Every structure is written in structure tokens, then in C-alpha cells.
Amino acid sequence: MNRQQGKPNHFQMLQCGDEPLDVVHGQTRCLISEVEVKGFIERCMTAVGTKQHHARSLAEVLVEGDHRGHYSHGLNRMDMYVKDIQTGICAKDGEPVVEKESEATALVDGKNLLGPVVGNFCMNLAIKKANDVGIGWVVAHNSNHYGIAGYYAMQALKENMIGMSFTNTSPLVVPTRAKECTLGTNPISVAAPAKDGDSFVLDMATSAVAIGKVELHERRGDPIPEGWGCDPLGKITTDPKRVLTGGGLVPVGGSEATGGYKGYGLGMMVEVFCGILAGAQYSKYIRTWKVTDRVANLGQCFVAINPENFAPGFSDRMSDLLSIHRNLNPADLDTPVLAAGDPERMNMKKCEDMGGIPYHINVVKYMNECAKKIGVNPLLPCDKIVSG
């Protein structure tokens, strides 16, 4: 499959998809504070010419991903951003520009800047419009990979608003009944505030699984569960090699018989909001994952909605809705029913109790080696070892 040339090395595998690193059981980790990781990422990015406030935007998004347990979208990807700036495939100068706007909408040119720079600009604008007129809907073209979608949706929670964020991505997903990758993992995030700082935070890909999970199974020599991916003929397979060499991921739901067409529809919906509405690249026209021979020109969408413009008592009803589901009798007493965002909150609590984020030692060592090559000092500390 031209989207994954050859067998990935360890760190390529870790960069793909949304599989937390803790799937690699029993391996050594080191505990590092959020402040230390943010500072390290900022130093690495400014060392290759990134503006300080752009580097800070990236560092905050990446560390938030790690803090919430989405390790593949955090520090683990820093070298990708460094390379994008070094090669000039991603711009380091300038700021996003509003090309067209109304009271509630805006079209933004991201100027090929780092994705988090574009994302923060657009979400802030959407929130401002929602404060003014009740809703803000902002789309961007000329953007790049922006980390976890939930980061931007959650910005609206600070203003007691509903937030939404969507992005298109490199084609890795085969539509229902097809045998060619024409859609990305195209994530959806929706965040809604409840009482006392509680919230509903959905952050999901529209593919059944991340490509990194398939790669992990291939490296172990293990079969993948049925419903993760398909072979070059578009048939569901449990052989990860068939997925990685000519096949692809399948949409949420798996095969057509189990509702995969619903995930396919959601993936296309994201394209409507992002690539199509913003005039960015879309579908098979987006560059191949990890092949950075041309600019990404991703399309992204950011929405803020002020509940005050609708029925009163929104946060009370949200709290009740969350309570209804969290208090359901579980099918398995050892696994309580959760609401979207609860697993991330549990991971954050774990990090806070430990006094830092537990990073896989190999990732830390690899990023330190990358930092040495660009003259960055100090490096990430490796002195607080914890078991994996």
C-alpha cells in the first residue's frame, strides 16, 4: 500500500493513529512533569525557527493529548512537526488570515502554519462570534495536522459553550463496498458543559480503529480483530499485513452488515464540513500519510454554540443526562458505565496522583536524540522511572 511504504520502524508505528502507548505492556516508563515536556517541545520548535508563541501553541496541544492518554498525538509526534518546519513544507512565519466573514461565520486561510496555530485562531474566533450572536462557525484551509480534535472543542467549555471540531486527514480508510482508500480517519469532537466543571467530551475517529493499532499487531505477528481493516480487494481481513500492503482501514461499524456505512457517512460528513466547505484538499487529493513532498492544505472546522440562546437550564439537563448513564447498572461489575470524556478524566487524575505524565522510555530517548541533533538543551529528564 503506497500509504505505508515498507515495514514501519518502532517510532513510525508509535506515530500512527490514536493508540495509547500503554498498549505496550510491561515496558519501562519515566515520569515527566507537564511543565518540563512543554518547555522541551518549545525549545525544539524554536531551535528550528518556529516563533515562540507558535511553539507554545503546539506544546500545549501535544501535552494535553498526553495528559488525556492519547499518547500518539502528543510528544510522540514532535519530531514530525520539527521536520515539517525544517524542510519548509510547513510555514513558520505569518499568522492565519480571515478571508471572508459574517456575524456568525468565517473562512480562514491558515497560511500553511502549524495546525495548532490555525486551530487556536479559528476556535477563538468561533467563540467570539458565539458570544456576540449565539453561534460561531469557522472553517480553515491551508492548515496542517492539529493534534487531538478535542483540544479545540474543549476551549468552548471555558465559556460554558458547546464546542465542536473536525478535520480531514490523509486517506487511510476504504469506503463501504470499495477497495481504495479515499477518506481519512476524519475525527469528530463535541464538548458540552455540565454543572460544577463536569462535561461531555466526545473525541473519536470515523474509522473503526487507528492505523497504529494495525501496525502494532503486524509487528507482534498477531491477527487483528475482524472489522478493523480490509485487504486490497476490499474484503474484511484479520491479517494486518493485508491491511498495510494495499488494503486499508474500514469505517466505524466495520463491514456493511454491521453498519460500516454509518461510519463511512460520518467520514464524508467531516469532508463536507472541512475540505469541501473550506476549499481545502479533500479525499484522495490529500497527500499520503507521512509523505511530505507537498503541503498538506488540510481543511478544518470549528464551531461554538452558546446554550444561553436556547432553552434555559442547559447545564442542569446535561448533568442529569450524564448521571443517568454513569449510574446505570453495568453488565460487568468491574467495568462501570462511562460517558464520553470519562476515560480521559481518569487518565488525567492518574497523572496528577503520580506527579507527572508517564512516558515510554524509548520515546523519551528517541526525542532526546532528535533534540541533540538540533542543539537543544536541556533534554527531557529520565531519572524518575516507573513500571509500565
mmCIF file of C-alpha atoms in Angstrom:
data_model
loop_
_atom_site.group_PDB
_atom_site.id
_atom_site.type_symbol
_atom_site.label_atom_id
_atom_site.label_comp_id
_atom_site.label_asym_id
_atom_site.label_seq_id
_atom_site.Cartn_x
_atom_site.Cartn_y
_atom_site.Cartn_z
ATOM 1 C CA MET A 1 0.000 0.000 0.000
ATOM 2 C CA ASN A 2 1.581 3.291 -1.043
ATOM 3 C CA ARG A 3 0.320 4.900 2.165
ATOM 4 C CA GLN A 4 2.689 2.785 4.251
ATOM 5 C CA GLN A 5 5.863 2.093 2.318
ATOM 6 C CA GLY A 6 7.669 -0.896 3.728
ATOM 7 C CA LYS A 7 7.598 -2.127 7.306
ATOM 8 C CA PRO A 8 7.430 0.739 9.843
ATOM 9 C CA ASN A 9 10.104 1.127 12.458
ATOM 10 C CA HIS A 10 9.208 1.410 16.137
ATOM 11 C CA PHE A 11 8.744 5.147 16.164
ATOM 12 C CA GLN A 12 6.829 5.256 12.898
ATOM 13 C CA MET A 13 4.443 2.777 14.462
ATOM 14 C CA LEU A 14 4.003 4.959 17.514
ATOM 15 C CA GLN A 15 3.198 7.998 15.399
ATOM 16 C CA CYS A 16 0.212 6.452 13.648
ATOM 17 C CA GLY A 17 -3.354 6.717 14.845
ATOM 18 C CA ASP A 18 -4.706 7.185 18.313
ATOM 19 C CA GLU A 19 -3.474 4.071 20.130
ATOM 20 C CA PRO A 20 -2.103 4.979 23.579
ATOM 21 C CA LEU A 21 1.437 3.802 24.173
ATOM 22 C CA ASP A 22 0.366 1.846 27.229
ATOM 23 C CA VAL A 23 -0.713 -0.941 24.908
ATOM 24 C CA VAL A 24 2.956 -1.932 25.028
ATOM 25 C CA HIS A 25 2.562 -3.706 28.340
ATOM 26 C CA GLY A 26 5.254 -4.169 30.934
ATOM 27 C CA GLN A 27 7.795 -1.764 29.487
ATOM 28 C CA THR A 28 9.659 0.913 31.370
ATOM 29 C CA ARG A 29 8.355 4.444 31.587
ATOM 30 C CA CYS A 30 9.686 7.626 33.066
ATOM 31 C CA LEU A 31 7.656 10.288 34.830
ATOM 32 C CA ILE A 32 7.979 13.829 33.479
ATOM 33 C CA SER A 33 6.060 16.925 34.541
ATOM 34 C CA GLU A 34 3.846 18.781 32.074
ATOM 35 C CA VAL A 35 5.968 21.906 32.517
ATOM 36 C CA GLU A 36 9.143 20.029 31.572
ATOM 37 C CA VAL A 37 7.600 18.486 28.470
ATOM 38 C CA LYS A 38 6.076 21.757 27.287
ATOM 39 C CA GLY A 39 9.377 23.534 27.745
ATOM 40 C CA PHE A 40 11.226 20.821 25.855
ATOM 41 C CA ILE A 41 8.836 20.932 22.884
ATOM 42 C CA GLU A 42 9.043 24.728 22.780
ATOM 43 C CA ARG A 43 12.851 24.610 22.777
ATOM 44 C CA CYS A 44 12.902 22.072 19.959
ATOM 45 C CA MET A 45 10.483 24.036 17.819
ATOM 46 C CA THR A 46 12.156 27.415 18.334
ATOM 47 C CA ALA A 47 15.525 25.795 17.603
ATOM 48 C CA VAL A 48 14.377 25.217 14.016
ATOM 49 C CA GLY A 49 12.953 28.715 13.650
ATOM 50 C CA THR A 50 9.382 28.498 14.942
ATOM 51 C CA LYS A 51 8.004 31.634 16.563
ATOM 52 C CA GLN A 52 7.860 31.378 20.345
ATOM 53 C CA HIS A 53 4.076 31.718 20.594
ATOM 54 C CA HIS A 54 3.576 29.208 17.770
ATOM 55 C CA ALA A 55 5.855 26.742 19.551
ATOM 56 C CA ARG A 56 3.898 27.283 22.761
ATOM 57 C CA SER A 57 0.591 26.596 20.989
ATOM 58 C CA LEU A 58 1.958 23.320 19.659
ATOM 59 C CA ALA A 59 3.443 22.315 23.016
ATOM 60 C CA GLU A 60 0.152 22.883 24.835
ATOM 61 C CA VAL A 61 -1.845 20.798 22.371
ATOM 62 C CA LEU A 62 0.643 17.918 22.357
ATOM 63 C CA VAL A 63 0.986 17.750 26.140
ATOM 64 C CA GLU A 64 -2.797 17.928 26.561
ATOM 65 C CA GLY A 65 -3.015 14.881 24.301
ATOM 66 C CA ASP A 66 -0.560 13.005 26.517
ATOM 67 C CA HIS A 67 -2.249 14.167 29.716
ATOM 68 C CA ARG A 68 -5.566 12.808 28.454
ATOM 69 C CA GLY A 69 -3.993 9.474 27.476
ATOM 70 C CA HIS A 70 -3.813 9.964 23.702
ATOM 71 C CA TYR A 71 -0.060 9.425 23.599
ATOM 72 C CA SER A 72 0.199 9.012 19.839
ATOM 73 C CA HIS A 73 -0.959 12.614 19.409
ATOM 74 C CA GLY A 74 1.478 14.136 21.879
ATOM 75 C CA LEU A 75 5.241 14.257 22.444
ATOM 76 C CA ASN A 76 5.454 11.150 20.297
ATOM 77 C CA ARG A 77 4.781 13.267 17.202
ATOM 78 C CA MET A 78 7.070 16.176 17.968
ATOM 79 C CA ASP A 79 9.755 15.096 15.518
ATOM 80 C CA MET A 80 7.163 15.184 12.719
ATOM 81 C CA TYR A 81 6.478 18.869 13.418
ATOM 82 C CA VAL A 82 10.203 19.631 13.699
ATOM 83 C CA LYS A 83 10.796 18.014 10.310
ATOM 84 C CA ASP A 84 7.908 19.930 8.730
ATOM 85 C CA ILE A 85 9.440 23.243 9.857
ATOM 86 C CA GLN A 86 12.998 22.220 8.931
ATOM 87 C CA THR A 87 12.054 21.221 5.405
ATOM 88 C CA GLY A 88 9.869 24.273 4.873
ATOM 89 C CA ILE A 89 6.859 22.145 3.964
ATOM 90 C CA CYS A 90 5.082 23.894 6.857
ATOM 91 C CA ALA A 91 5.395 27.694 7.192
ATOM 92 C CA LYS A 92 6.950 29.271 10.265
ATOM 93 C CA ASP A 93 6.221 32.936 9.522
ATOM 94 C CA GLY A 94 2.947 34.817 9.415
ATOM 95 C CA GLU A 95 -0.435 34.400 11.083
ATOM 96 C CA PRO A 96 -3.789 32.997 9.931
ATOM 97 C CA VAL A 97 -5.943 35.435 7.964
ATOM 98 C CA VAL A 98 -9.729 35.841 7.805
ATOM 99 C CA GLU A 99 -10.664 35.834 4.120
ATOM 100 C CA LYS A 100 -14.418 36.187 4.444
ATOM 101 C CA GLU A 101 -16.801 36.562 7.368
ATOM 102 C CA SER A 102 -20.290 37.337 8.556
ATOM 103 C CA GLU A 103 -21.550 37.865 12.094
ATOM 104 C CA ALA A 104 -21.655 34.089 12.709
ATOM 105 C CA THR A 105 -19.263 32.616 10.126
ATOM 106 C CA ALA A 106 -15.739 32.929 8.825
ATOM 107 C CA LEU A 107 -13.419 31.440 6.227
ATOM 108 C CA VAL A 108 -9.780 31.411 7.346
ATOM 109 C CA ASP A 109 -6.564 30.941 5.378
ATOM 110 C CA GLY A 110 -4.212 29.097 7.720
ATOM 111 C CA LYS A 111 -1.210 30.240 5.652
ATOM 112 C CA ASN A 112 0.251 26.709 5.902
ATOM 113 C CA LEU A 113 1.171 27.326 9.548
ATOM 114 C CA LEU A 114 1.314 24.705 12.287
ATOM 115 C CA GLY A 115 -2.114 23.138 12.818
ATOM 116 C CA PRO A 116 -2.468 24.247 16.461
ATOM 117 C CA VAL A 117 -1.772 27.861 15.461
ATOM 118 C CA VAL A 118 -4.591 27.689 12.925
ATOM 119 C CA GLY A 119 -6.857 25.745 15.288
ATOM 120 C CA ASN A 120 -6.495 28.179 18.185
ATOM 121 C CA PHE A 121 -7.072 31.171 15.907
ATOM 122 C CA CYS A 122 -10.238 29.645 14.457
ATOM 123 C CA MET A 123 -11.690 28.366 17.726
ATOM 124 C CA ASN A 124 -11.109 31.708 19.440
ATOM 125 C CA LEU A 125 -12.905 33.402 16.556
ATOM 126 C CA ALA A 126 -15.803 30.933 16.734
ATOM 127 C CA ILE A 127 -16.188 31.550 20.479
ATOM 128 C CA LYS A 128 -16.133 35.327 19.970
ATOM 129 C CA LYS A 129 -18.895 35.069 17.380
ATOM 130 C CA ALA A 130 -20.916 32.779 19.639
ATOM 131 C CA ASN A 131 -20.623 35.341 22.421
ATOM 132 C CA ASP A 132 -21.883 38.016 20.029
ATOM 133 C CA VAL A 133 -24.660 36.229 18.155
ATOM 134 C CA GLY A 134 -25.094 32.792 19.761
ATOM 135 C CA ILE A 135 -23.122 30.692 17.267
ATOM 136 C CA GLY A 136 -19.762 30.788 15.527
ATOM 137 C CA TRP A 137 -18.916 28.522 12.587
ATOM 138 C CA VAL A 138 -15.370 28.889 11.264
ATOM 139 C CA VAL A 139 -13.639 26.811 8.601
ATOM 140 C CA ALA A 140 -9.999 26.889 7.525
ATOM 141 C CA HIS A 141 -7.975 25.792 4.552
ATOM 142 C CA ASN A 142 -4.194 25.699 4.229
ATOM 143 C CA SER A 143 -3.837 24.052 7.639
ATOM 144 C CA ASN A 144 -1.762 21.150 8.962
ATOM 145 C CA HIS A 145 -2.059 18.333 11.496
ATOM 146 C CA TYR A 146 -3.503 19.901 14.649
ATOM 147 C CA GLY A 147 -3.246 17.212 17.349
ATOM 148 C CA ILE A 148 -6.326 15.943 19.173
ATOM 149 C CA ALA A 149 -9.609 17.389 17.892
ATOM 150 C CA GLY A 150 -10.959 17.515 21.444
ATOM 151 C CA TYR A 151 -8.466 20.201 22.435
ATOM 152 C CA TYR A 152 -10.310 22.790 20.347
ATOM 153 C CA ALA A 153 -13.841 21.659 21.179
ATOM 154 C CA MET A 154 -12.968 21.895 24.884
ATOM 155 C CA GLN A 155 -11.929 25.541 24.555
ATOM 156 C CA ALA A 156 -15.635 26.380 24.355
ATOM 157 C CA LEU A 157 -16.237 24.773 27.771
ATOM 158 C CA LYS A 158 -14.302 27.636 29.386
ATOM 159 C CA GLU A 159 -17.104 29.949 28.201
ATOM 160 C CA ASN A 160 -19.885 27.489 29.147
ATOM 161 C CA MET A 161 -20.499 26.810 25.472
ATOM 162 C CA ILE A 162 -20.790 23.748 23.277
ATOM 163 C CA GLY A 163 -17.715 23.292 21.113
ATOM 164 C CA MET A 164 -17.151 21.188 18.014
ATOM 165 C CA SER A 165 -14.066 20.467 15.958
ATOM 166 C CA PHE A 166 -13.459 18.430 12.810
ATOM 167 C CA THR A 167 -10.509 17.857 10.465
ATOM 168 C CA ASN A 168 -9.865 15.852 7.349
ATOM 169 C CA THR A 169 -6.708 13.745 7.113
ATOM 170 C CA SER A 170 -4.630 11.666 4.725
ATOM 171 C CA PRO A 171 -6.631 8.866 3.045
ATOM 172 C CA LEU A 172 -6.321 5.636 5.050
ATOM 173 C CA VAL A 173 -9.944 4.456 5.067
ATOM 174 C CA VAL A 174 -11.708 2.330 2.445
ATOM 175 C CA PRO A 175 -15.389 3.283 1.969
ATOM 176 C CA THR A 176 -18.075 0.608 2.267
ATOM 177 C CA ARG A 177 -18.133 -1.623 -0.865
ATOM 178 C CA ALA A 178 -14.892 -0.074 -2.204
ATOM 179 C CA LYS A 179 -11.266 -1.220 -2.264
ATOM 180 C CA GLU A 180 -9.366 2.070 -2.392
ATOM 181 C CA CYS A 181 -8.520 4.480 0.430
ATOM 182 C CA THR A 182 -10.308 7.757 -0.271
ATOM 183 C CA LEU A 183 -11.119 9.051 3.236
ATOM 184 C CA GLY A 184 -9.058 9.912 6.269
ATOM 185 C CA THR A 185 -9.692 8.905 9.852
ATOM 186 C CA ASN A 186 -11.549 12.269 9.908
ATOM 187 C CA PRO A 187 -12.142 12.834 13.640
ATOM 188 C CA ILE A 188 -15.199 14.374 15.263
ATOM 189 C CA SER A 189 -15.157 16.143 18.611
ATOM 190 C CA VAL A 190 -18.099 17.619 20.523
ATOM 191 C CA ALA A 191 -17.787 19.080 24.021
ATOM 192 C CA ALA A 192 -20.761 20.203 26.120
ATOM 193 C CA PRO A 193 -20.652 21.782 29.609
ATOM 194 C CA ALA A 194 -22.494 20.433 32.648
ATOM 195 C CA LYS A 195 -22.580 21.682 36.248
ATOM 196 C CA ASP A 196 -19.559 22.072 38.525
ATOM 197 C CA GLY A 197 -16.964 21.753 35.776
ATOM 198 C CA ASP A 198 -18.301 18.439 34.518
ATOM 199 C CA SER A 199 -18.695 17.896 30.781
ATOM 200 C CA PHE A 200 -19.415 15.565 27.903
ATOM 201 C CA VAL A 201 -16.372 15.311 25.612
ATOM 202 C CA LEU A 202 -16.632 13.126 22.542
ATOM 203 C CA ASP A 203 -13.385 12.802 20.575
ATOM 204 C CA MET A 204 -13.445 9.984 18.030
ATOM 205 C CA ALA A 205 -12.147 8.963 14.642
ATOM 206 C CA THR A 206 -14.658 7.904 11.997
ATOM 207 C CA SER A 207 -12.507 4.876 11.155
ATOM 208 C CA ALA A 208 -13.056 1.651 13.090
ATOM 209 C CA VAL A 209 -9.546 1.844 14.500
ATOM 210 C CA ALA A 210 -6.282 3.754 14.124
ATOM 211 C CA ILE A 211 -3.650 2.587 11.646
ATOM 212 C CA GLY A 212 -1.197 2.374 14.557
ATOM 213 C CA LYS A 213 -3.185 -0.448 16.126
ATOM 214 C CA VAL A 214 -2.925 -2.467 12.922
ATOM 215 C CA GLU A 215 0.813 -1.803 12.716
ATOM 216 C CA LEU A 216 1.259 -2.870 16.323
ATOM 217 C CA HIS A 217 -0.411 -6.217 15.640
ATOM 218 C CA GLU A 218 1.675 -6.700 12.498
ATOM 219 C CA ARG A 219 4.878 -6.156 14.454
ATOM 220 C CA ARG A 220 3.785 -8.697 17.056
ATOM 221 C CA GLY A 221 2.717 -11.212 14.423
ATOM 222 C CA ASP A 222 -0.817 -11.194 15.805
ATOM 223 C CA PRO A 223 -4.056 -11.213 13.806
ATOM 224 C CA ILE A 224 -6.301 -8.161 14.067
ATOM 225 C CA PRO A 225 -9.943 -8.388 15.159
ATOM 226 C CA GLU A 226 -12.442 -8.737 12.349
ATOM 227 C CA GLY A 227 -13.829 -5.328 11.468
ATOM 228 C CA TRP A 228 -10.618 -3.300 11.695
ATOM 229 C CA GLY A 229 -9.424 -3.372 8.123
ATOM 230 C CA CYS A 230 -9.760 -4.811 4.655
ATOM 231 C CA ASP A 231 -7.451 -6.384 2.076
ATOM 232 C CA PRO A 232 -6.604 -4.959 -1.387
ATOM 233 C CA LEU A 233 -9.854 -6.421 -2.741
ATOM 234 C CA GLY A 234 -11.922 -4.559 -0.150
ATOM 235 C CA LYS A 235 -12.713 -7.695 1.838
ATOM 236 C CA ILE A 236 -12.629 -7.669 5.645
ATOM 237 C CA THR A 237 -9.457 -9.402 6.851
ATOM 238 C CA THR A 238 -7.797 -10.362 10.126
ATOM 239 C CA ASP A 239 -4.311 -10.282 8.538
ATOM 240 C CA PRO A 240 -2.636 -6.953 9.384
ATOM 241 C CA LYS A 241 -0.171 -7.369 6.500
ATOM 242 C CA ARG A 242 -3.043 -7.396 4.028
ATOM 243 C CA VAL A 243 -4.328 -4.133 5.506
ATOM 244 C CA LEU A 244 -0.904 -2.475 5.393
ATOM 245 C CA THR A 245 0.086 -3.632 1.904
ATOM 246 C CA GLY A 246 -2.660 -2.494 -0.428
ATOM 247 C CA GLY A 247 -5.693 -2.595 1.842
ATOM 248 C CA GLY A 248 -6.841 -0.045 4.378
ATOM 249 C CA LEU A 249 -8.872 0.725 7.453
ATOM 250 C CA VAL A 250 -12.648 0.371 7.415
ATOM 251 C CA PRO A 251 -15.123 2.922 8.761
ATOM 252 C CA VAL A 252 -16.654 2.816 12.242
ATOM 253 C CA GLY A 253 -19.025 -0.130 12.247
ATOM 254 C CA GLY A 254 -16.769 -2.413 10.209
ATOM 255 C CA SER A 255 -18.428 -4.232 7.343
ATOM 256 C CA GLU A 256 -21.651 -3.223 5.634
ATOM 257 C CA ALA A 257 -23.508 -5.948 7.532
ATOM 258 C CA THR A 258 -22.505 -4.438 10.896
ATOM 259 C CA GLY A 259 -23.198 -0.807 9.986
ATOM 260 C CA GLY A 260 -19.905 0.319 8.468
ATOM 261 C CA TYR A 261 -21.824 2.511 6.029
ATOM 262 C CA LYS A 262 -22.700 4.730 9.015
ATOM 263 C CA GLY A 263 -19.036 5.373 9.748
ATOM 264 C CA TYR A 264 -18.476 5.918 6.035
ATOM 265 C CA GLY A 265 -21.209 8.542 6.057
ATOM 266 C CA LEU A 266 -19.713 10.263 9.105
ATOM 267 C CA GLY A 267 -16.282 10.352 7.439
ATOM 268 C CA MET A 268 -17.809 12.025 4.380
ATOM 269 C CA MET A 269 -19.714 14.440 6.624
ATOM 270 C CA VAL A 270 -16.381 15.610 8.044
ATOM 271 C CA GLU A 271 -15.155 16.178 4.485
ATOM 272 C CA VAL A 272 -18.234 18.305 3.794
ATOM 273 C CA PHE A 273 -17.521 20.481 6.837
ATOM 274 C CA CYS A 274 -13.779 20.650 6.201
ATOM 275 C CA GLY A 275 -12.311 20.076 2.753
ATOM 276 C CA ILE A 276 -15.407 20.969 0.745
ATOM 277 C CA LEU A 277 -16.727 23.926 2.754
ATOM 278 C CA ALA A 278 -13.273 25.444 3.240
ATOM 279 C CA GLY A 279 -11.974 24.869 -0.284
ATOM 280 C CA ALA A 280 -9.062 22.788 1.025
ATOM 281 C CA GLN A 281 -7.735 19.491 -0.286
ATOM 282 C CA TYR A 282 -10.129 16.610 0.263
ATOM 283 C CA SER A 283 -10.498 12.864 -0.055
ATOM 284 C CA LYS A 284 -7.899 11.185 -2.296
ATOM 285 C CA TYR A 285 -6.351 14.565 -3.178
ATOM 286 C CA ILE A 286 -4.845 14.945 0.305
ATOM 287 C CA ARG A 287 -1.208 13.908 0.431
ATOM 288 C CA THR A 288 -0.343 10.377 1.518
ATOM 289 C CA TRP A 289 0.250 9.867 5.253
ATOM 290 C CA LYS A 290 3.914 10.597 6.119
ATOM 291 C CA VAL A 291 4.797 11.586 2.536
ATOM 292 C CA THR A 292 5.583 15.296 2.875
ATOM 293 C CA ASP A 293 6.580 16.161 -0.678
ATOM 294 C CA ARG A 294 3.869 18.832 -0.872
ATOM 295 C CA VAL A 295 1.910 20.998 1.546
ATOM 296 C CA ALA A 296 -0.978 19.312 3.339
ATOM 297 C CA ASN A 297 -3.645 22.033 2.818
ATOM 298 C CA LEU A 298 -5.950 20.311 5.288
ATOM 299 C CA GLY A 299 -9.484 21.567 5.855
ATOM 300 C CA GLN A 300 -10.739 22.081 9.407
ATOM 301 C CA CYS A 301 -13.974 23.204 11.032
ATOM 302 C CA PHE A 302 -14.567 24.839 14.414
ATOM 303 C CA VAL A 303 -17.961 25.560 15.979
ATOM 304 C CA ALA A 304 -19.075 27.271 19.182
ATOM 305 C CA ILE A 305 -22.704 27.395 20.339
ATOM 306 C CA ASN A 306 -23.952 29.453 23.272
ATOM 307 C CA PRO A 307 -26.666 27.472 25.130
ATOM 308 C CA GLU A 308 -27.973 30.740 26.599
ATOM 309 C CA ASN A 309 -29.545 31.428 23.199
ATOM 310 C CA PHE A 310 -31.724 28.334 23.609
ATOM 311 C CA ALA A 311 -33.829 26.734 26.369
ATOM 312 C CA PRO A 312 -32.761 27.685 29.932
ATOM 313 C CA GLY A 313 -31.205 25.102 32.252
ATOM 314 C CA PHE A 314 -28.832 23.500 29.734
ATOM 315 C CA SER A 315 -26.086 22.611 32.219
ATOM 316 C CA ASP A 316 -28.624 21.114 34.669
ATOM 317 C CA ARG A 317 -30.022 18.831 31.975
ATOM 318 C CA MET A 318 -26.520 17.913 30.827
ATOM 319 C CA SER A 319 -25.599 16.896 34.370
ATOM 320 C CA ASP A 320 -28.751 14.804 34.598
ATOM 321 C CA LEU A 321 -28.022 13.149 31.254
ATOM 322 C CA LEU A 322 -24.503 12.252 32.384
ATOM 323 C CA SER A 323 -25.765 10.943 35.736
ATOM 324 C CA ILE A 324 -28.400 8.746 34.092
ATOM 325 C CA HIS A 325 -25.716 6.906 32.158
ATOM 326 C CA ARG A 326 -22.962 6.815 34.753
ATOM 327 C CA ASN A 327 -25.408 5.336 37.268
ATOM 328 C CA LEU A 328 -26.647 2.532 35.043
ATOM 329 C CA ASN A 329 -26.164 -0.981 36.404
ATOM 330 C CA PRO A 330 -23.154 -2.326 34.487
ATOM 331 C CA ALA A 331 -23.208 -5.654 32.687
ATOM 332 C CA ASP A 332 -19.864 -6.346 34.369
ATOM 333 C CA LEU A 333 -19.465 -5.041 37.923
ATOM 334 C CA ASP A 334 -15.748 -4.453 37.321
ATOM 335 C CA THR A 335 -16.403 -2.105 34.392
ATOM 336 C CA PRO A 336 -18.782 0.755 35.232
ATOM 337 C CA VAL A 337 -20.712 2.582 32.539
ATOM 338 C CA LEU A 338 -18.865 5.730 31.459
ATOM 339 C CA ALA A 339 -19.736 8.857 29.488
ATOM 340 C CA ALA A 340 -17.595 10.326 26.711
ATOM 341 C CA GLY A 341 -14.631 12.074 28.312
ATOM 342 C CA ASP A 342 -14.590 9.936 31.465
ATOM 343 C CA PRO A 343 -11.655 7.702 30.423
ATOM 344 C CA GLU A 344 -9.594 10.824 29.725
ATOM 345 C CA ARG A 345 -10.521 12.320 33.090
ATOM 346 C CA MET A 346 -9.417 9.098 34.766
ATOM 347 C CA ASN A 347 -6.079 9.252 32.959
ATOM 348 C CA MET A 348 -5.587 12.877 33.971
ATOM 349 C CA LYS A 349 -6.320 12.018 37.600
ATOM 350 C CA LYS A 350 -3.768 9.208 37.413
ATOM 351 C CA CYS A 351 -1.149 11.629 36.084
ATOM 352 C CA GLU A 352 -1.909 14.136 38.812
ATOM 353 C CA ASP A 353 -1.638 11.464 41.501
ATOM 354 C CA MET A 354 1.703 10.340 40.094
ATOM 355 C CA GLY A 355 3.004 13.890 39.790
ATOM 356 C CA GLY A 356 3.631 13.794 36.046
ATOM 357 C CA ILE A 357 2.962 12.030 32.764
ATOM 358 C CA PRO A 358 4.417 8.501 32.418
ATOM 359 C CA TYR A 359 6.179 8.353 29.044
ATOM 360 C CA HIS A 360 7.544 5.234 27.398
ATOM 361 C CA ILE A 361 11.305 5.379 27.989
ATOM 362 C CA ASN A 362 12.086 4.598 24.339
ATOM 363 C CA VAL A 363 10.042 7.566 23.151
ATOM 364 C CA VAL A 364 11.823 9.883 25.592
ATOM 365 C CA LYS A 365 15.233 8.634 24.489
ATOM 366 C CA TYR A 366 14.297 8.979 20.828
ATOM 367 C CA MET A 367 13.044 12.547 21.255
ATOM 368 C CA ASN A 368 16.185 13.434 23.205
ATOM 369 C CA GLU A 369 18.289 12.153 20.313
ATOM 370 C CA CYS A 370 16.255 14.282 17.924
ATOM 371 C CA ALA A 371 16.797 17.276 20.196
ATOM 372 C CA LYS A 372 20.559 16.736 20.319
ATOM 373 C CA LYS A 373 20.730 16.892 16.530
ATOM 374 C CA ILE A 374 19.279 20.407 16.553
ATOM 375 C CA GLY A 375 21.349 21.599 19.503
ATOM 376 C CA VAL A 376 18.608 21.652 22.140
ATOM 377 C CA ASN A 377 19.469 21.625 25.839
ATOM 378 C CA PRO A 378 18.381 20.713 28.471
ATOM 379 C CA LEU A 379 16.900 17.400 27.382
ATOM 380 C CA LEU A 380 13.976 15.544 28.893
ATOM 381 C CA PRO A 381 14.847 14.004 32.273
ATOM 382 C CA CYS A 382 14.899 10.201 32.545
ATOM 383 C CA ASP A 383 15.570 9.870 36.270
ATOM 384 C CA LYS A 384 12.028 9.106 37.547
ATOM 385 C CA ILE A 385 11.464 5.538 36.396
ATOM 386 C CA VAL A 386 8.067 3.890 36.850
ATOM 387 C CA SER A 387 6.924 0.438 35.766
ATOM 388 C CA GLY A 388 4.804 0.193 32.619
#
